[in-house]
Every structure is written in structure tokens, then in C-alpha cells.
């Protein structure tokens, strides 16, 4: 027979602070979902670097809106300074000292054009003598504006459509999804041509094209998550208590859909930037003389064999923006994914 355990009055006394059990200690700080996601995002160095690069591009794009910030006006034509190479004041390095190779020898292009000693263009000029740096900054602002505005339309309409479709279910959901499939089956270029027949070529026609053709992905992702969330216990409890669908959507659905919405938005923006650049490059996007990254690439490729910098600089800017957005979106996806918690 097992020995009897003798209980005394001392057995019921509370433990001292120094004798607390290790299992009762909190091993991690008490953080909200967004705070925990931000903590894990900061550990991703590449995503943080991409975020800083994007912030710098947005700041430069905003500053380019003010003419006083730019050293030269982006649309100012001066044929005297046409096709001048980059020149950085005080730097005597080939490629940025205003010299070109002609006939096997290097010449000072600025002296040959009769430019004064204080005249310089950081990234050179195009075939009409327009400052390439000012045009790249302006083109970046226009490309970012088109992408952000089109993505906001995609965000508002796609999320609303997807939530409503998933919440209703049944025949309503079936009809709304068939409508999405019809829209997705129409080639985007056909939509562009149709809008060009109705609207004049320009920023707003491209925004409408991107918004009309890209919201379907957001709607389908939101609808799939809504179908899963509406069967959760807290949603069923809210419906039992008589809360309206709109209140449930703002109070319960949107907070739980925020990670999917943010991640998809960050992937949509670079796609919109590339699509705008493609349309402008082939001549059916932003019309001249307005600068965009696509029109700059189109102008630069005409002289690429002799003046490659006119195409290289806008191509580098477009590539950096695209890569930064995708790296940042990957970092957000890892930060918001609960399965990656340490």
C-alpha cells in the first residue's frame, strides 16, 4: 500500500516570488497581430531595404510635382543641348564628365554644343534637349500615380465584390463568379482598344483599363477567405446576436482579411506599373510630350546603339521599382502568415 501523504498547514501556503514555476512565465511579449507582423517584417532585411527604396521613390515622385525642385523643366525643349551625355560637376570620370566617343576619340560634348561652364545635366538629355533626370522623376510620379489610383479602385471594388459574393453564397455567389470568369476571359489589350475609342489616350483611360481588368483577382481571393470566415464561431455568434451584415463585415471580416488584402495590393501595384509602361512603350498609353517610364524607354531605344544611357536610366529605375515592390510583398506575406511564427 502506498505511503500516505501527510498534509500540514504549511502545504496550503502560497509560493514565494522566487519559487514561481518556469511554466508560468511569459516567454514572449504580449503583442497584437499587427505588432507581431511588424516585428517579423523588421527581421527580414531585404524587405526592409525594399521598403526604404520605395519610400525614397515616392518622396522623389512627390517632390517632382513642384517645379521649383527640378533643376530643369521636363518638357522644356532646347535643341542646342540635344543628346548631351551625363555630366556631374567636379567629377572627371568617363561616363559622367560630359564626354563622348566619336570617330575613335573622346570629345567634350558640352563644349562642342557651346554650353556654358555652369550648364550640366546629371543624366544627360534626349534628342530634343530635354533634361533626362527631370523627365525620369516626372515619369516615375506619373507611373506611380497611375498604379496607385488603379490599385485603389481595384481594392475598393474587388474587396466589396468578393465579400458580398462570399457572404451571400448560393445562386448569387454562382452568378457573380461566372461574371468574373467572363471578364477574365477578355484580353486586356481588347479592353484598352475599346476604351481608346471612347476616351482620349491618357492617364485616366489607362487607370480605367487597369482597374477594370485587375480587380477580379482581389475579388476571388476575398471571396474564398469570406467563405471560410463566415463559418467561424464568432461570426455565427454575431449573427445570432442580430448584428447587421455591414457591421459584421467591418468589425469581423475586414480585420481578418487585412493580411490578404495588403499582400495582394502590394503585388498588384508593380503589375500596374509594368502594364502602364508597356502601353506607353508601344504608343497607346501616356501620349507625348508627357513623360512616363514607358515613353522614356520608347524614346531611348531609338538611339540605344549610339547613346545607350537614354534607355538604360529609365530601364534601371523601372527595374528597381518592380524588384522592390515584389521583394517587399514577399516580406509582407511572410510577416502576415501565421505559419511562419517562430
XYZ file of C-alpha atoms in Angstrom:
342
model
C 0.000 0.000 0.000
C 1.336 3.389 -0.970
C 2.604 5.650 1.754
C 0.085 8.190 2.903
C 0.885 11.828 2.215
C 0.633 13.856 5.365
C -0.821 17.346 4.770
C 0.008 20.158 7.115
C -0.978 23.794 7.294
C 2.293 24.637 5.526
C 1.172 22.728 2.428
C -1.516 25.324 1.689
C 0.711 28.394 1.949
C 1.343 30.307 -1.372
C 4.760 30.038 -3.021
C 7.249 32.851 -2.677
C 8.054 35.011 -5.704
C 11.418 33.302 -6.054
C 9.739 29.889 -6.305
C 7.400 30.589 -9.231
C 7.263 27.793 -11.739
C 9.060 28.355 -15.051
C 6.000 27.163 -16.933
C 4.052 30.157 -15.671
C 6.497 32.688 -17.056
C 5.542 34.598 -20.229
C 8.238 33.742 -22.774
C 7.198 36.373 -25.361
C 5.795 39.912 -25.091
C 2.062 40.380 -25.444
C 1.702 41.799 -28.967
C -1.237 42.427 -31.256
C -1.379 40.767 -34.670
C -0.113 43.877 -36.483
C 2.671 44.433 -33.929
C 3.788 40.833 -34.287
C 3.730 41.126 -38.104
C 5.801 44.335 -37.946
C 8.290 42.634 -35.599
C 8.797 39.777 -38.048
C 8.931 42.129 -41.036
C 11.798 44.059 -39.433
C 13.790 40.832 -39.202
C 13.588 40.461 -42.992
C 16.474 42.704 -44.076
C 15.740 42.516 -47.801
C 12.100 43.540 -47.243
C 13.168 46.484 -45.073
C 15.670 47.641 -47.705
C 12.978 47.342 -50.393
C 10.574 49.362 -48.218
C 13.165 52.128 -47.767
C 13.826 52.218 -51.529
C 10.105 52.520 -52.250
C 9.720 55.308 -49.691
C 12.588 57.208 -51.361
C 10.991 56.799 -54.794
C 7.643 58.027 -53.503
C 9.330 61.048 -51.872
C 11.175 61.920 -55.088
C 7.989 61.459 -57.101
C 6.083 63.803 -54.794
C 8.865 66.408 -54.886
C 8.888 66.301 -58.698
C 5.347 67.665 -58.621
C 6.794 71.058 -57.584
C 8.608 72.799 -60.479
C 10.952 74.679 -58.138
C 12.532 71.383 -57.015
C 13.559 70.361 -60.542
C 16.704 71.950 -61.980
C 15.161 71.801 -65.475
C 11.578 71.587 -66.684
C 10.794 68.086 -68.012
C 9.114 69.287 -71.219
C 11.424 72.238 -71.961
C 12.926 71.780 -75.435
C 16.389 73.108 -76.242
C 17.775 71.591 -79.446
C 21.175 73.175 -78.778
C 21.649 70.699 -75.914
C 20.256 67.651 -77.723
C 21.794 64.239 -76.911
C 24.244 65.526 -74.320
C 25.765 62.823 -72.078
C 25.578 62.918 -68.255
C 27.773 65.490 -66.553
C 28.370 65.647 -62.790
C 30.013 68.872 -61.605
C 33.516 68.323 -60.250
C 33.708 64.654 -61.334
C 36.186 63.699 -64.066
C 35.172 60.094 -64.741
C 34.310 58.828 -68.188
C 30.574 58.381 -68.443
C 29.659 61.244 -66.096
C 32.052 64.001 -67.213
C 30.163 65.147 -70.316
C 32.387 63.412 -72.869
C 31.504 61.117 -75.777
C 33.477 58.840 -78.073
C 33.236 59.960 -81.708
C 35.458 58.710 -84.518
C 37.616 56.739 -82.121
C 38.445 59.738 -79.918
C 36.765 61.180 -76.834
C 35.364 64.704 -77.170
C 33.733 67.165 -74.804
C 30.101 67.155 -75.963
C 29.195 70.192 -73.865
C 31.980 72.339 -75.350
C 31.035 71.164 -78.826
C 27.399 72.208 -78.202
C 28.524 75.644 -76.999
C 27.206 75.129 -73.467
C 28.415 77.394 -70.685
C 30.677 76.020 -67.981
C 27.853 76.052 -65.398
C 25.487 74.029 -67.624
C 25.235 70.377 -66.663
C 22.686 67.585 -66.873
C 23.027 64.842 -64.259
C 21.642 62.104 -66.534
C 22.099 63.823 -69.879
C 19.473 64.992 -72.376
C 17.276 63.346 -75.001
C 17.021 64.004 -78.742
C 15.106 67.267 -78.114
C 17.470 68.588 -75.433
C 15.101 67.807 -72.533
C 16.651 67.018 -69.157
C 16.517 63.253 -68.661
C 16.627 63.396 -64.845
C 13.598 65.687 -64.660
C 11.724 63.509 -67.126
C 12.558 60.325 -65.222
C 11.333 61.853 -61.944
C 8.159 63.094 -63.633
C 7.664 59.766 -65.387
C 8.118 57.890 -62.120
C 5.482 60.101 -60.481
C 3.017 59.514 -63.323
C 3.647 55.758 -63.373
C 3.244 55.503 -59.589
C 0.108 57.662 -59.699
C -1.488 55.500 -62.378
C -0.615 52.310 -60.490
C -1.718 53.532 -57.048
C -5.033 55.044 -58.220
C -5.875 51.971 -60.311
C -4.975 49.712 -57.385
C -7.193 51.716 -55.008
C -10.136 51.258 -57.390
C -9.260 47.577 -57.609
C -9.049 47.441 -53.809
C -12.393 49.099 -53.117
C -14.411 47.323 -55.798
C -12.671 43.942 -55.643
C -12.873 43.607 -51.858
C -16.522 44.711 -51.756
C -17.475 42.382 -54.612
C -15.632 39.406 -53.124
C -17.016 39.876 -49.617
C -20.581 40.250 -50.887
C -20.264 37.183 -53.128
C -18.798 35.018 -50.388
C -21.267 36.226 -47.760
C -24.359 35.599 -49.891
C -23.284 32.256 -51.334
C -25.639 30.050 -53.278
C -27.021 31.253 -56.594
C -25.892 34.834 -56.033
C -22.309 33.685 -55.497
C -22.521 31.367 -58.522
C -23.758 34.176 -60.790
C -21.143 36.661 -59.553
C -18.308 34.186 -60.099
C -19.453 33.421 -63.631
C -19.396 37.167 -64.300
C -15.792 37.312 -63.084
C -14.850 34.454 -65.394
C -16.367 36.292 -68.364
C -14.359 39.442 -67.548
C -11.144 37.440 -67.085
C -11.623 35.789 -70.487
C -11.487 39.166 -72.296
C -7.895 40.070 -73.312
C -6.662 43.224 -71.637
C -5.494 44.757 -74.911
C -9.039 44.459 -76.280
C -10.279 46.452 -73.278
C -7.578 49.065 -73.940
C -8.587 49.461 -77.577
C -12.276 49.748 -76.684
C -11.564 52.402 -74.053
C -9.358 54.295 -76.513
C -12.338 54.503 -78.866
C -14.451 56.036 -76.098
C -11.869 58.076 -74.186
C -8.837 60.025 -75.318
C -5.450 58.337 -74.770
C -4.059 59.405 -71.435
C -3.737 58.707 -67.753
C -7.411 58.157 -66.943
C -8.018 55.712 -69.773
C -5.087 53.604 -68.543
C -6.344 53.803 -64.945
C -9.782 52.595 -66.020
C -8.227 49.800 -68.086
C -6.069 48.525 -65.224
C -8.891 48.881 -62.708
C -11.381 47.061 -64.952
C -9.073 44.125 -65.679
C -7.248 43.605 -62.348
C -9.966 43.664 -59.677
C -11.043 40.093 -60.408
C -8.048 38.527 -58.638
C -8.686 40.551 -55.497
C -12.385 39.621 -55.602
C -11.694 35.907 -55.887
C -9.178 35.887 -53.047
C -11.506 37.891 -50.799
C -14.463 35.679 -51.663
C -12.521 32.486 -50.821
C -11.495 33.851 -47.410
C -15.015 35.132 -46.699
C -16.480 31.674 -47.378
C -14.130 30.259 -44.760
C -14.548 33.028 -42.188
C -18.334 33.186 -42.218
C -18.495 29.663 -40.764
C -16.348 30.595 -37.754
C -17.936 30.578 -34.311
C -17.534 34.288 -33.629
C -19.265 35.147 -36.918
C -22.124 32.778 -36.123
C -22.384 34.287 -32.638
C -22.542 37.807 -34.077
C -25.319 36.754 -36.472
C -27.201 35.099 -33.619
C -26.990 38.314 -31.617
C -28.621 40.153 -34.509
C -25.699 42.209 -35.818
C -26.184 43.524 -39.349
C -24.049 42.132 -42.206
C -22.391 45.540 -42.714
C -21.335 45.697 -39.058
C -20.048 42.125 -39.206
C -18.092 42.970 -42.367
C -16.326 45.971 -40.803
C -15.919 44.510 -37.317
C -15.019 40.891 -38.055
C -14.375 40.184 -41.736
C -12.163 43.107 -42.779
C -9.691 42.783 -39.861
C -9.213 39.100 -40.678
C -8.946 39.819 -44.405
C -6.409 42.620 -43.946
C -3.337 40.440 -44.492
C -4.653 39.013 -47.787
C -5.734 42.471 -48.961
C -2.396 44.135 -48.153
C -0.320 41.384 -49.757
C -2.407 41.286 -52.941
C -2.311 45.093 -53.154
C 1.485 45.082 -52.991
C 1.609 42.559 -55.829
C -0.942 44.491 -57.919
C 0.950 47.808 -57.890
C 4.097 46.580 -59.743
C 1.923 44.749 -62.270
C 0.048 48.002 -62.926
C 3.326 49.937 -63.282
C 4.651 47.421 -65.793
C 1.374 47.403 -67.741
C 1.347 51.207 -67.959
C 4.986 51.208 -69.106
C 4.181 48.578 -71.740
C 1.214 50.540 -73.120
C 3.240 53.764 -73.237
C 6.164 51.954 -74.852
C 4.040 50.627 -77.734
C 2.424 54.053 -78.191
C -1.114 53.539 -76.846
C -0.526 54.785 -73.299
C 0.561 58.182 -71.998
C 0.860 60.448 -75.070
C 3.854 62.685 -75.769
C 5.195 65.061 -74.601
C 4.096 63.840 -71.147
C 6.823 61.710 -69.642
C 6.299 58.226 -68.241
C 8.728 55.370 -67.833
C 7.231 53.714 -70.912
C 7.568 56.761 -73.175
C 11.135 57.294 -71.933
C 12.001 53.705 -72.853
C 10.396 54.212 -76.262
C 12.395 57.394 -76.886
C 15.624 55.862 -75.567
C 15.554 52.730 -77.692
C 15.677 54.846 -80.858
C 19.248 55.963 -80.030
C 20.273 52.934 -77.991
C 23.111 51.950 -80.324
C 24.889 55.309 -80.007
C 23.511 56.802 -76.762
C 22.585 53.812 -74.564
C 22.209 55.920 -71.389
C 18.923 57.366 -72.705
C 17.357 53.911 -72.355
C 19.452 52.481 -69.530
C 18.462 55.016 -66.878
C 14.652 54.691 -67.181
C 15.044 50.913 -67.534
C 17.080 50.784 -64.305
C 14.506 52.891 -62.452
C 11.645 50.680 -63.678
C 13.548 47.510 -62.739
C 14.384 48.765 -59.241
C 10.763 49.735 -58.571
C 9.461 46.376 -59.807
C 12.011 44.360 -57.809
C 11.498 46.450 -54.648
C 7.725 46.025 -54.758
C 7.974 42.266 -55.251
C 10.580 41.810 -52.507
C 8.528 43.945 -50.121
C 5.369 41.981 -50.991
C 7.202 38.704 -50.271
C 8.296 40.111 -46.922
C 4.737 41.137 -46.077
C 3.460 37.687 -46.998
C 5.967 36.046 -44.661
C 5.186 38.546 -41.890
C 1.419 38.098 -42.090
C 1.493 34.309 -42.483
C 0.808 32.759 -39.053
C 2.575 29.555 -40.078
C 5.926 31.366 -40.165
C 5.767 32.308 -36.471
C 8.854 31.330 -34.579
